[in-house]
CSV table of C-alpha atoms in Angstrom, one decimal:
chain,number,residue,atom,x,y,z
A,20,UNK,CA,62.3,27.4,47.2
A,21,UNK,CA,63.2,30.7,45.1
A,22,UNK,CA,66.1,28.5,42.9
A,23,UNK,CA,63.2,25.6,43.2
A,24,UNK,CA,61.0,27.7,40.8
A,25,UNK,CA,63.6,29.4,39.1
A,26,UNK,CA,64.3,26.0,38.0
A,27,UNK,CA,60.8,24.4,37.2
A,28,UNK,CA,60.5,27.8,35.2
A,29,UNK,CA,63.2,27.5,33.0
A,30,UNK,CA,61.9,23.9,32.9
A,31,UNK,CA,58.9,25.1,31.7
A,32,UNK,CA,60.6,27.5,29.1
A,33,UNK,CA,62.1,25.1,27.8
A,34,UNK,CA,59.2,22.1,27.5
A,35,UNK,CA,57.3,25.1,25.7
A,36,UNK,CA,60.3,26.0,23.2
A,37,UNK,CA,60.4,22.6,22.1
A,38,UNK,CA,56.3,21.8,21.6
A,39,UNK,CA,56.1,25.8,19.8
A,40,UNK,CA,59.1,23.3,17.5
A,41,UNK,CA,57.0,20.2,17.2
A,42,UNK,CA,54.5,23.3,15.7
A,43,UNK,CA,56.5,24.8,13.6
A,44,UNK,CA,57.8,21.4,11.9
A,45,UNK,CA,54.1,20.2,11.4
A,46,UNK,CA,53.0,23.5,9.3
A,47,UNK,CA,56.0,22.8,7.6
A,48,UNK,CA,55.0,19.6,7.2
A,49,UNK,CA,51.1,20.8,6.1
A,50,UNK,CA,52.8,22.7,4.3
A,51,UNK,CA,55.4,20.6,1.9
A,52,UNK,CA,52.4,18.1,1.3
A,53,UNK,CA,50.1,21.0,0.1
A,54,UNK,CA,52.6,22.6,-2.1
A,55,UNK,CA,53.3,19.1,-3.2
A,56,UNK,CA,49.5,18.4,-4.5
A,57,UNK,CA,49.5,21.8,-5.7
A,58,UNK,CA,52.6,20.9,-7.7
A,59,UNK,CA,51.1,17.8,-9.1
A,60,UNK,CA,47.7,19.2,-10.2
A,61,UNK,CA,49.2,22.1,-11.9
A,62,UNK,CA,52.2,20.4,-13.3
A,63,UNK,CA,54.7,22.5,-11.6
A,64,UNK,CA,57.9,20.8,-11.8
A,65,UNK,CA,59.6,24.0,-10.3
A,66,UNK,CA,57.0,24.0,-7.3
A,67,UNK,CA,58.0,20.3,-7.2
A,68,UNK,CA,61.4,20.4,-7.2
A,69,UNK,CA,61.2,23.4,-4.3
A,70,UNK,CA,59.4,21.1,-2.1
A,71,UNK,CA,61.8,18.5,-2.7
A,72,UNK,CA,64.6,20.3,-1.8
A,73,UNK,CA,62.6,21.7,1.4
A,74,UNK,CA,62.9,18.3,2.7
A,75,UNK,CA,66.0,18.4,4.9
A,76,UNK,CA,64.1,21.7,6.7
A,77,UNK,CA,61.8,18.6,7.6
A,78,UNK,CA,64.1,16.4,8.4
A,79,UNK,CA,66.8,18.9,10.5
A,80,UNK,CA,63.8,19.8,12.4
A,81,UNK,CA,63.2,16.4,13.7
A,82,UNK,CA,66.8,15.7,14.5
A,83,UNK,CA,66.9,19.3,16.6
A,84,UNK,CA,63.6,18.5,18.6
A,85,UNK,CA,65.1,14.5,19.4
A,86,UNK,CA,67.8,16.0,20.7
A,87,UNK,CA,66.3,18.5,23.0
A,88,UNK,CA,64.0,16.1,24.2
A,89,UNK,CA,67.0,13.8,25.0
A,90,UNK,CA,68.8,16.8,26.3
A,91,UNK,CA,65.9,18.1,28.7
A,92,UNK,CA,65.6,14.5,30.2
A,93,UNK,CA,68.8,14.4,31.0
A,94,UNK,CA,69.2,17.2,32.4
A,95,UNK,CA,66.1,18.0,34.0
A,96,UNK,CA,64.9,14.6,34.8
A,97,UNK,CA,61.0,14.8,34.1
A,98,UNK,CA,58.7,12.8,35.5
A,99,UNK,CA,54.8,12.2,35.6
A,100,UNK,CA,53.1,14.8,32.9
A,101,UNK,CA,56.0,16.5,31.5
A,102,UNK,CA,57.7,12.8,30.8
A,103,UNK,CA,54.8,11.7,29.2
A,104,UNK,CA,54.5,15.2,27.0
A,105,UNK,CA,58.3,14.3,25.6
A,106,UNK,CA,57.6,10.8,25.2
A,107,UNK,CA,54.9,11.9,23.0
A,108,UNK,CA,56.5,14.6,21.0
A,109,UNK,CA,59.1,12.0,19.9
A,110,UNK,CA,56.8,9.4,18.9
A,111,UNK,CA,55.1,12.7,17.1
A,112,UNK,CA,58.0,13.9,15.4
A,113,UNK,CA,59.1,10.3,13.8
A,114,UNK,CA,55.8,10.5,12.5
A,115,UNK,CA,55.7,14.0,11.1
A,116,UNK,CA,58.9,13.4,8.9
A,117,UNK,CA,57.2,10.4,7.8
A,118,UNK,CA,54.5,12.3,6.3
A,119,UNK,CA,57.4,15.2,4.9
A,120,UNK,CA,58.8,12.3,3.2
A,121,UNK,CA,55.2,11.9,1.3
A,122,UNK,CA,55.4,15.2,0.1
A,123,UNK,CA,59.2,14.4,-1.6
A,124,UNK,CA,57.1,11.0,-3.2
A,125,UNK,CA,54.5,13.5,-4.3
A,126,UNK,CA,57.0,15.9,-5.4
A,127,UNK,CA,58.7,12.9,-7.8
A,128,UNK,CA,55.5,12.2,-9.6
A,129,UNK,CA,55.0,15.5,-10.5
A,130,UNK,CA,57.4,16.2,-12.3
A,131,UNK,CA,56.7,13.3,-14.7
A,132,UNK,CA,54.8,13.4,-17.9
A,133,UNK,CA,51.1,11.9,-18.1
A,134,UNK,CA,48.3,12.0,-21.5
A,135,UNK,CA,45.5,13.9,-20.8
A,136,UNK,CA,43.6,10.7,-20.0
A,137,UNK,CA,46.0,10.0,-17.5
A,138,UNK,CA,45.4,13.4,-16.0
A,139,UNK,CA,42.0,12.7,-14.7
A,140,UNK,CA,44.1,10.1,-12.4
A,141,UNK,CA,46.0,12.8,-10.9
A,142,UNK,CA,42.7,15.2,-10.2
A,143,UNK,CA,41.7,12.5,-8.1
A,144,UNK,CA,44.4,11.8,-6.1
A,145,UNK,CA,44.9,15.7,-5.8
A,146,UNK,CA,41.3,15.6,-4.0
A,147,UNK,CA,42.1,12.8,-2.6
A,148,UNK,CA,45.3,14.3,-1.1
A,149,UNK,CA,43.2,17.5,0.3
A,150,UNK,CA,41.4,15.2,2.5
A,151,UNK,CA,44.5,13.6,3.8
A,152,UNK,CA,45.9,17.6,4.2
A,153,UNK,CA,42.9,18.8,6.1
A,154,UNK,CA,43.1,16.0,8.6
A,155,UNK,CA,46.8,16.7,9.3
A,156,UNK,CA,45.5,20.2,10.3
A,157,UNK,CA,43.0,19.1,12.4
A,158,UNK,CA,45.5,16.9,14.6
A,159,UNK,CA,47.7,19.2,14.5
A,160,UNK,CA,45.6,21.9,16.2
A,161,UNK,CA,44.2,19.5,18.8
A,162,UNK,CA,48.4,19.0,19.4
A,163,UNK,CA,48.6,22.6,19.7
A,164,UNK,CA,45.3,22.5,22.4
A,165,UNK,CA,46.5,19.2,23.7
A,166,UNK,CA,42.6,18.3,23.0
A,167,UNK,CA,41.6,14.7,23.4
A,168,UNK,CA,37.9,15.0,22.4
A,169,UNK,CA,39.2,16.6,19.2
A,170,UNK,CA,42.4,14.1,19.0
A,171,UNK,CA,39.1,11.0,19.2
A,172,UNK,CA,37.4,12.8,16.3
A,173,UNK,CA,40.6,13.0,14.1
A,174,UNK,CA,41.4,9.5,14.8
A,175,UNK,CA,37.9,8.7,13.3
A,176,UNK,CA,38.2,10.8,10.1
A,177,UNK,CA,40.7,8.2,9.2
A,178,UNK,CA,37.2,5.6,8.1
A,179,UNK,CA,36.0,8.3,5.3
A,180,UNK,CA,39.9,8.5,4.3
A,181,UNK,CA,40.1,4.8,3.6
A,182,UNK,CA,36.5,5.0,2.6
A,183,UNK,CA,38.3,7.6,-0.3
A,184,UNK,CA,40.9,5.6,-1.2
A,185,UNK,CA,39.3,2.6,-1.6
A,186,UNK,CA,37.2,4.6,-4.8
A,187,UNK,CA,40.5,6.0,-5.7
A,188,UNK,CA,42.2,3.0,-6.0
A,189,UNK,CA,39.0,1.5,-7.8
A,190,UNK,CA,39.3,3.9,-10.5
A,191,UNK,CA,43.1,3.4,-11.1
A,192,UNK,CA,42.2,-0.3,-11.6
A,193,UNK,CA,39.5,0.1,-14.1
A,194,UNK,CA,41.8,2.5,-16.2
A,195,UNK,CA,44.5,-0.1,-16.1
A,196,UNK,CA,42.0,-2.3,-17.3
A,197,UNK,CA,40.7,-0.4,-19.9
A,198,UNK,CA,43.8,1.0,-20.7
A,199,UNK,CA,47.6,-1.7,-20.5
A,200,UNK,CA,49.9,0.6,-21.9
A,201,UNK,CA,49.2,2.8,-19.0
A,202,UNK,CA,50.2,0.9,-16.0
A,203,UNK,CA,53.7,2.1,-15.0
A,204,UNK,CA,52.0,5.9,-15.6
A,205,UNK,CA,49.4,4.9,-13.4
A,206,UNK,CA,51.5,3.0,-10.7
A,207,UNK,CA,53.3,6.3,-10.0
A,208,UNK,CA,49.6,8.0,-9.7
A,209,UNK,CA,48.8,4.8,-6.9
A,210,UNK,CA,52.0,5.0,-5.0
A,211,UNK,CA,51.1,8.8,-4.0
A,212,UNK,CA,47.6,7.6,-3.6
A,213,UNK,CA,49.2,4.9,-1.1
A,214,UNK,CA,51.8,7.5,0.7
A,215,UNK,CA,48.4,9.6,0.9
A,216,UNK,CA,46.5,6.7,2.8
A,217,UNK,CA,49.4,6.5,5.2
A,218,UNK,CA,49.4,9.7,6.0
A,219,UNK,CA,45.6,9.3,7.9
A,220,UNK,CA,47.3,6.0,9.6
A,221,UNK,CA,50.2,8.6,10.7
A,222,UNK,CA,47.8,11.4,12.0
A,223,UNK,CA,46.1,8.7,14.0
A,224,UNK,CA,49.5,7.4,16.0
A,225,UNK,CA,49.8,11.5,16.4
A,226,UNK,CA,45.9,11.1,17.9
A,227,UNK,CA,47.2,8.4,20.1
A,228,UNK,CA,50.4,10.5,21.6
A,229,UNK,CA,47.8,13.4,22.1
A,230,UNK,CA,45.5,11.1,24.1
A,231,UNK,CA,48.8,9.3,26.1
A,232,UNK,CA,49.8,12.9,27.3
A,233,UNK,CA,46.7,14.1,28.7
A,234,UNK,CA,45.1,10.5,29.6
A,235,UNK,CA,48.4,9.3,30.6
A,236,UNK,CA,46.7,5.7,28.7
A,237,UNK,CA,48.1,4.7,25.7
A,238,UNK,CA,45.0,3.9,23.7
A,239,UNK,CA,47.1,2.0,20.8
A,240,UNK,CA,45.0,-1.1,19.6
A,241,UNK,CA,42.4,-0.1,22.4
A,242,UNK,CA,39.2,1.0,19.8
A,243,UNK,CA,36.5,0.7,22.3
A,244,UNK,CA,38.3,3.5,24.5
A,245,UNK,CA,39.0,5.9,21.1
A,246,UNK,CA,35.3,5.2,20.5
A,247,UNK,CA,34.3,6.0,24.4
A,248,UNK,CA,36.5,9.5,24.4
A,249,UNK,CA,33.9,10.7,21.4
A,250,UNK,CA,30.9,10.4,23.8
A,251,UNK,CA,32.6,12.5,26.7
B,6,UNK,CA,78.6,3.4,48.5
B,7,UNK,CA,77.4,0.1,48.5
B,8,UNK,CA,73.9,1.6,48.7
B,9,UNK,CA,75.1,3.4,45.1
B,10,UNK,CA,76.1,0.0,43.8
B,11,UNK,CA,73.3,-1.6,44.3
B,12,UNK,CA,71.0,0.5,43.0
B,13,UNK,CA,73.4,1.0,39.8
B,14,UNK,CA,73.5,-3.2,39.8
B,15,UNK,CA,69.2,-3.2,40.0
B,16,UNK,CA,69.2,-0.4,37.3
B,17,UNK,CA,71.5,-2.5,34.8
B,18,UNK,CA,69.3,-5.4,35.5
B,19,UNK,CA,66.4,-3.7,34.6
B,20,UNK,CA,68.0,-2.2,31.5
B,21,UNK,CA,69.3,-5.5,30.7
B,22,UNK,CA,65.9,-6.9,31.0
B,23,UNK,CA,64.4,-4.6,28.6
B,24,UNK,CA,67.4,-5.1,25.8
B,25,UNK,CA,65.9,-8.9,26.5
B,26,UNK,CA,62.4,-8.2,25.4
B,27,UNK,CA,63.0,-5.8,22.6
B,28,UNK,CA,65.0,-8.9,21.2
B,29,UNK,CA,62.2,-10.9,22.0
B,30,UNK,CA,60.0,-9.0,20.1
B,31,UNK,CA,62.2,-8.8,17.3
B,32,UNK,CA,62.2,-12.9,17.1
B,33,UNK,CA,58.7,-12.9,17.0
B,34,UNK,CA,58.5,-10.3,14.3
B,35,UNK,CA,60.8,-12.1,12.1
B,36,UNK,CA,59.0,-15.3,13.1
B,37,UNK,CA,55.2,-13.5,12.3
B,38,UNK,CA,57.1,-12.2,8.6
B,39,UNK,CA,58.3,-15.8,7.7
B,40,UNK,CA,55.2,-17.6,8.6
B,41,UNK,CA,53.3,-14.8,7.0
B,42,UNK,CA,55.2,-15.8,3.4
B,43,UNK,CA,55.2,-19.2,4.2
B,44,UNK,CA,51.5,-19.6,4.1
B,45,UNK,CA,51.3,-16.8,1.4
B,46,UNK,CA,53.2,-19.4,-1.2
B,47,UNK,CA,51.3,-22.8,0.0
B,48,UNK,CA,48.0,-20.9,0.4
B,49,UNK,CA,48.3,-22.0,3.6
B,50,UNK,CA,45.1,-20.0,5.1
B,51,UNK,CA,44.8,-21.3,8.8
B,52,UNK,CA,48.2,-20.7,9.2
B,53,UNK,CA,47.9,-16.9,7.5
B,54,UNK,CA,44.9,-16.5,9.8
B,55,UNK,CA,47.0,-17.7,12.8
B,56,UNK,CA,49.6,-14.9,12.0
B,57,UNK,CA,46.8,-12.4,12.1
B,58,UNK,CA,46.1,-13.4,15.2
B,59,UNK,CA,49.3,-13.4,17.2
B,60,UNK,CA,49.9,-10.2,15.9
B,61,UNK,CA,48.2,-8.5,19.4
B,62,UNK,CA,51.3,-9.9,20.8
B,63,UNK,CA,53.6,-8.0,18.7
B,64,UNK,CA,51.2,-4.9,20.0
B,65,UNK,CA,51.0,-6.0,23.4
B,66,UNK,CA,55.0,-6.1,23.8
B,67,UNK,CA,55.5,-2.9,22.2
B,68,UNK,CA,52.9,-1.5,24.8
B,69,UNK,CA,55.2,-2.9,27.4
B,70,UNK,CA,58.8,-2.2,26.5
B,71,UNK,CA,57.3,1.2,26.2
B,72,UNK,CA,55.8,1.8,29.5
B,73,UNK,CA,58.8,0.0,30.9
B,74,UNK,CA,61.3,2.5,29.2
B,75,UNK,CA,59.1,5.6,30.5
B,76,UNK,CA,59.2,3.9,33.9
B,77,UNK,CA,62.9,3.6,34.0
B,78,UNK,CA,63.2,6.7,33.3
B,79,UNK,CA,61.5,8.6,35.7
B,80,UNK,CA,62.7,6.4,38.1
B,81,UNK,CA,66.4,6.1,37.3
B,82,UNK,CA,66.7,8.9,35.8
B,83,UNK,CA,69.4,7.7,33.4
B,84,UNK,CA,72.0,9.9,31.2
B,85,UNK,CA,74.2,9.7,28.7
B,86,UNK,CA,74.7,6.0,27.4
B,87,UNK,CA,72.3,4.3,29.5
B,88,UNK,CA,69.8,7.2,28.3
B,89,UNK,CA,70.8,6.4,24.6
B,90,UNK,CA,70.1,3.4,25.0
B,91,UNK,CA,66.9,3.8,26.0
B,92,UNK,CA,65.5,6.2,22.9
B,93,UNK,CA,67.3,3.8,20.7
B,94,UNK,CA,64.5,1.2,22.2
B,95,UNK,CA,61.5,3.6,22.3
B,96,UNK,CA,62.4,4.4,18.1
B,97,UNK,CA,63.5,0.3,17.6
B,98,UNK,CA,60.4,-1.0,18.6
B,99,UNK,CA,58.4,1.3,16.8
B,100,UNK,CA,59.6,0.3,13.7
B,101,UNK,CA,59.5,-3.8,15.2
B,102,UNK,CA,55.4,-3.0,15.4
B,103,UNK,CA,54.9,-1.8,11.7
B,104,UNK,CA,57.1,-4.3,10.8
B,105,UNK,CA,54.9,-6.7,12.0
B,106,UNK,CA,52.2,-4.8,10.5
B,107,UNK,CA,53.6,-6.0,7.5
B,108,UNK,CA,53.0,-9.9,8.2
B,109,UNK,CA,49.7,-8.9,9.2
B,110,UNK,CA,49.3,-7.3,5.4
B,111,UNK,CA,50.6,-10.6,3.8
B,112,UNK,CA,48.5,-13.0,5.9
B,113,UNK,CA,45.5,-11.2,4.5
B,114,UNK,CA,46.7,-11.8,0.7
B,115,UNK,CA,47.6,-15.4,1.9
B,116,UNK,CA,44.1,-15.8,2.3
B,117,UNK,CA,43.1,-15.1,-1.1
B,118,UNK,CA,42.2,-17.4,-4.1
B,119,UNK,CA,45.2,-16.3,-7.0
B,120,UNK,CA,45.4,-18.7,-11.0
B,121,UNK,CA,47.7,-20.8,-11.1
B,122,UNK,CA,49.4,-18.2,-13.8
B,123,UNK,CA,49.0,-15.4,-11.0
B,124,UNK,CA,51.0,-17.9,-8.6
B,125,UNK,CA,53.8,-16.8,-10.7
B,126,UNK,CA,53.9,-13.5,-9.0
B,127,UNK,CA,53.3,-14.8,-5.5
B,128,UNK,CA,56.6,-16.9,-6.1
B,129,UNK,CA,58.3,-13.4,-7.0
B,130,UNK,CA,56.7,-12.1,-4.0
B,131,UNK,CA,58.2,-15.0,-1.5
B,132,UNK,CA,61.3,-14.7,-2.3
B,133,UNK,CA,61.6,-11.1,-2.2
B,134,UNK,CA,60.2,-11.4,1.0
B,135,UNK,CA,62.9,-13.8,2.0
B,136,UNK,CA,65.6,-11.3,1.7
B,137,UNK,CA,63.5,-9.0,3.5
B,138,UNK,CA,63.4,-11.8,6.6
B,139,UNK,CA,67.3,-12.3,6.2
B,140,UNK,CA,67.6,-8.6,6.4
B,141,UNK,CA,65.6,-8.4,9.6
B,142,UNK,CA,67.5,-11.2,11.0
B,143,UNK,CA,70.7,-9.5,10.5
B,144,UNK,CA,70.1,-6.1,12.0
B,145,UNK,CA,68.1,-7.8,15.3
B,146,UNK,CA,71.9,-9.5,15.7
B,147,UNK,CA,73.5,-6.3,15.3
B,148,UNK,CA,71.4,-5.2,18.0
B,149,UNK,CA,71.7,-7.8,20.3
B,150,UNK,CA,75.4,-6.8,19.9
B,151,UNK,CA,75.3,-3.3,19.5
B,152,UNK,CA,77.7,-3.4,16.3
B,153,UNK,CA,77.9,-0.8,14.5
B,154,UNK,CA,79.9,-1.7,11.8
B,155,UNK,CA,77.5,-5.1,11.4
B,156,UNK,CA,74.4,-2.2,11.7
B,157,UNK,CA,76.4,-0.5,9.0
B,158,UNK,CA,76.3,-3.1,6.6
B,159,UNK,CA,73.1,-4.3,7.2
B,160,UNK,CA,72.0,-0.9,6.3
B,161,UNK,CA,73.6,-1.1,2.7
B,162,UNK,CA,71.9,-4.2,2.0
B,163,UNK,CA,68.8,-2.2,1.3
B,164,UNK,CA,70.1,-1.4,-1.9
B,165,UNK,CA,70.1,-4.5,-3.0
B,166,UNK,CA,66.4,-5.1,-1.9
B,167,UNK,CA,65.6,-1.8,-3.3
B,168,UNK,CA,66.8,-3.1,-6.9
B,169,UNK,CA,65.0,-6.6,-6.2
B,170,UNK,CA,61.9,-4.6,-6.0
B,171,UNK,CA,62.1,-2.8,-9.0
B,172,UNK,CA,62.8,-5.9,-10.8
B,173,UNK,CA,59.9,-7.5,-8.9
B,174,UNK,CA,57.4,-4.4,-9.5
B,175,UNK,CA,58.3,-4.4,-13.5
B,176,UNK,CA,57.5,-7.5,-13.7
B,177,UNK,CA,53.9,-7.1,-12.0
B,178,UNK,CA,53.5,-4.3,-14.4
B,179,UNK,CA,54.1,-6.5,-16.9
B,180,UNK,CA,52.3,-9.5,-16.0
B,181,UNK,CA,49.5,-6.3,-16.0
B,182,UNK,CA,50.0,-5.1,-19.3
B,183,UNK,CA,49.7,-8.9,-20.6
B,184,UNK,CA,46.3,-9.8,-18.5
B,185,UNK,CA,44.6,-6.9,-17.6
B,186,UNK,CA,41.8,-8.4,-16.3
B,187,UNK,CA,44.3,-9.8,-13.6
B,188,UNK,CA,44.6,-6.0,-12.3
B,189,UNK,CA,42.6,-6.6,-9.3
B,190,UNK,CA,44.2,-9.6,-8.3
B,191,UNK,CA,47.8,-8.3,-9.2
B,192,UNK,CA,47.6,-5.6,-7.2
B,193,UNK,CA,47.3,-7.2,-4.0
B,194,UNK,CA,50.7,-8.8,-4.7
B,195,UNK,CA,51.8,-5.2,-5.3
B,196,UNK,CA,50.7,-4.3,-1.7
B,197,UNK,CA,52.7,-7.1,-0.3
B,198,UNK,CA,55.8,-6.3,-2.2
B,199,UNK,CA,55.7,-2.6,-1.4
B,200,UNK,CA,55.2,-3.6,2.6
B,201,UNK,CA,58.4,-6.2,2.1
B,202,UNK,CA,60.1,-2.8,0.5
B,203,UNK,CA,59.3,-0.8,3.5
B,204,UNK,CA,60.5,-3.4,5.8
B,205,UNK,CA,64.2,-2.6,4.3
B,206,UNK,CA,63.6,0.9,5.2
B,207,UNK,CA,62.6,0.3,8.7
B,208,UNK,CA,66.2,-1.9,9.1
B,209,UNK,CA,67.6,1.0,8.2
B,210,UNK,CA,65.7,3.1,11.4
B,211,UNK,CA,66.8,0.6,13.5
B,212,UNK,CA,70.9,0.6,12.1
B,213,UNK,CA,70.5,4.2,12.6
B,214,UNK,CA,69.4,3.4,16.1
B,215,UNK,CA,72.4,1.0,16.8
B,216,UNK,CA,75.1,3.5,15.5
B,217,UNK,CA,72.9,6.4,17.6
B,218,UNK,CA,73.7,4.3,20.6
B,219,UNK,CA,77.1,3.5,20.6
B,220,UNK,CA,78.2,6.8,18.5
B,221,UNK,CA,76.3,9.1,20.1
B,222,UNK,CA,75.7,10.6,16.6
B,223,UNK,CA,72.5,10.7,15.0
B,224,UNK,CA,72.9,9.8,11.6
B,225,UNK,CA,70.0,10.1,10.2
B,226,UNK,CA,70.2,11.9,6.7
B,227,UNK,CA,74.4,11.1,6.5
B,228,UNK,CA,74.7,8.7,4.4
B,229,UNK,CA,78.5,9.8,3.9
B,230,UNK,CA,78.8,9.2,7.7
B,231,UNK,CA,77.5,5.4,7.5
B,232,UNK,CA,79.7,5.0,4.2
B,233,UNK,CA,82.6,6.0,6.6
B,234,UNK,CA,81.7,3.1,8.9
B,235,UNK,CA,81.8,0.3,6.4
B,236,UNK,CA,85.4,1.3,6.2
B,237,UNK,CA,86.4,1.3,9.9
């Protein structure tokens, strides 16, 4: 009984190391993505190339945290809750890399050279971007509370995100318009407007995990029931 | 003894079972990707809108293999290989589901009116895509064998498809530059393109996967490592 708990205690030392991990790679995360915009709105290609570089912190942290996970099934055998909490922290990490590697996208771009026309481009992809940043907060603090009525409203803030980039992307296509000889400068501006947009698809798979954990449902392609959690 | 066997036979039937699904759903990925340009280059929009349709079945058995993997793990409680083998399937189909995505993205542009000068660039588009399907195809075999030195060379093919789309996305630029009022309209060929590029990237996951399985080595982020391989 005594070794029983020593056991499950250490168990849960450990299933606690690795979610304070999954934490500490997404401010990172927040973190490379912010610098990033930061770096492309004030064209700092020093800033840029830092957050660049900062990429394999990302991407080590991911590796470490898949192999804990794979270590603490092994060895602990988990079942029930504490399965589904590590089945969701490796769907969350893949996705959290995925969103570092956005930041390295952003971090290319700014270090390129645009007119002062182009510019206005890049202002709005920088707000643009914020949006995008503040909703990777959002899910990431309903990941820290394990919070599923918060998790159901981030998954909804993805509408006004596409809602953004639709304009965005709007206004990129009337500049080409008006403007040919800008088109590969602009391209570069729509790709990080693009990586941007993907990064609300990514904080909603995180949504998903959050509500798979506690639910123990996995809502994926299930609307009606994201809907249903905001009226709880 | 016997007892032992048996239950070791019933858990490599089970695991076998799953291997037979994720292959499954890779075949009717590939399948959803190659109507998806076929009807894309005849303007074939029934059959586009038939792809968008089946694509709740890529969803539906990515649900599945899922729940069936965290099933087989709290019940069997697997290690080592067989444990391997299992988060290579959780990441693989993953990347089988955006993947699909991806035919989803192109049946939507198949469904569009395009000039017969913009055709030009949906021709571009098809057989870019093509290589993209080929790729797919040749990493789902690797899989289905668990070769790593196949894996290894399907993951350098994404070079070439990575220099296909360059070509491809200069000469969209172009085609821009020339006709700007064909920005809208070009665009959406851009999307498609850049989902084909992303496909080569998510072969690549799934190599990664393959050599993760047999290895036991995560080489993500190695690229000397996976060199090495092609050399074996």
């Amino acid at each position: 009984m005594q070794l029983g708990r020593h056991i499950s205690g250490q168990f849960n030392v450990e299933l606690e190391s690795i979610r304070t991990h999954v934490l500490a790679m997404g401010g990172l995360v927040e973190e490379q993505i912010s610098l990033a915009l930061h770096a492309l709105y004030k064209h700092d290609s020093q800033l840029a190339s830092k957050v660049n570089r900062n990429d394999h912190k990302v991407n080590q942290m991911e590796m470490a945290i898949d192999e804990a996970c794979t270590r603490i099934i092994a060895k602990r055998q988990p079942t029930a809750k504490d399965l589904r909490l590590i089945m969701a922290i490796i769907k969350t990490i893949t996705d959290l890399e995925r969103i570092g590697d956005v930041a390295t996208k952003i971090g290319y771009v700014a270090q390129e050279q645009f007119s002062p026309k182009q510019e206005s481009m890049i202002v709005l992809v920088e707000s643009f971007g914020r949006m995008a940043v503040h909703m990777l907060h959002q899910v990431l603090d309903a990941f820290a509370r394990m919070d599923v009525q918060a998790a159901a409203k981030v998954y909804h803030m993805d509408d006004e995100l596409d809602a953004e980039y639709k304009k965005v992307l709007r206004q990129m296509m009337d500049f080409m318009m008006e403007e040919p000889s800008s088109v590969p400068k602009i391209m570069q501006i729509v790709s990080c407007a693009q990586a941007i947009e993907r990064v609300g698809d990514r904080c909603q798979n995180i949504c998903e995990y959050i509500i798979y954990f506690v639910k123990g449902k996995d809502v994926r392609h299930d609307p009606e029931y994201l809907q249903s959690l905001l009226d709880e």
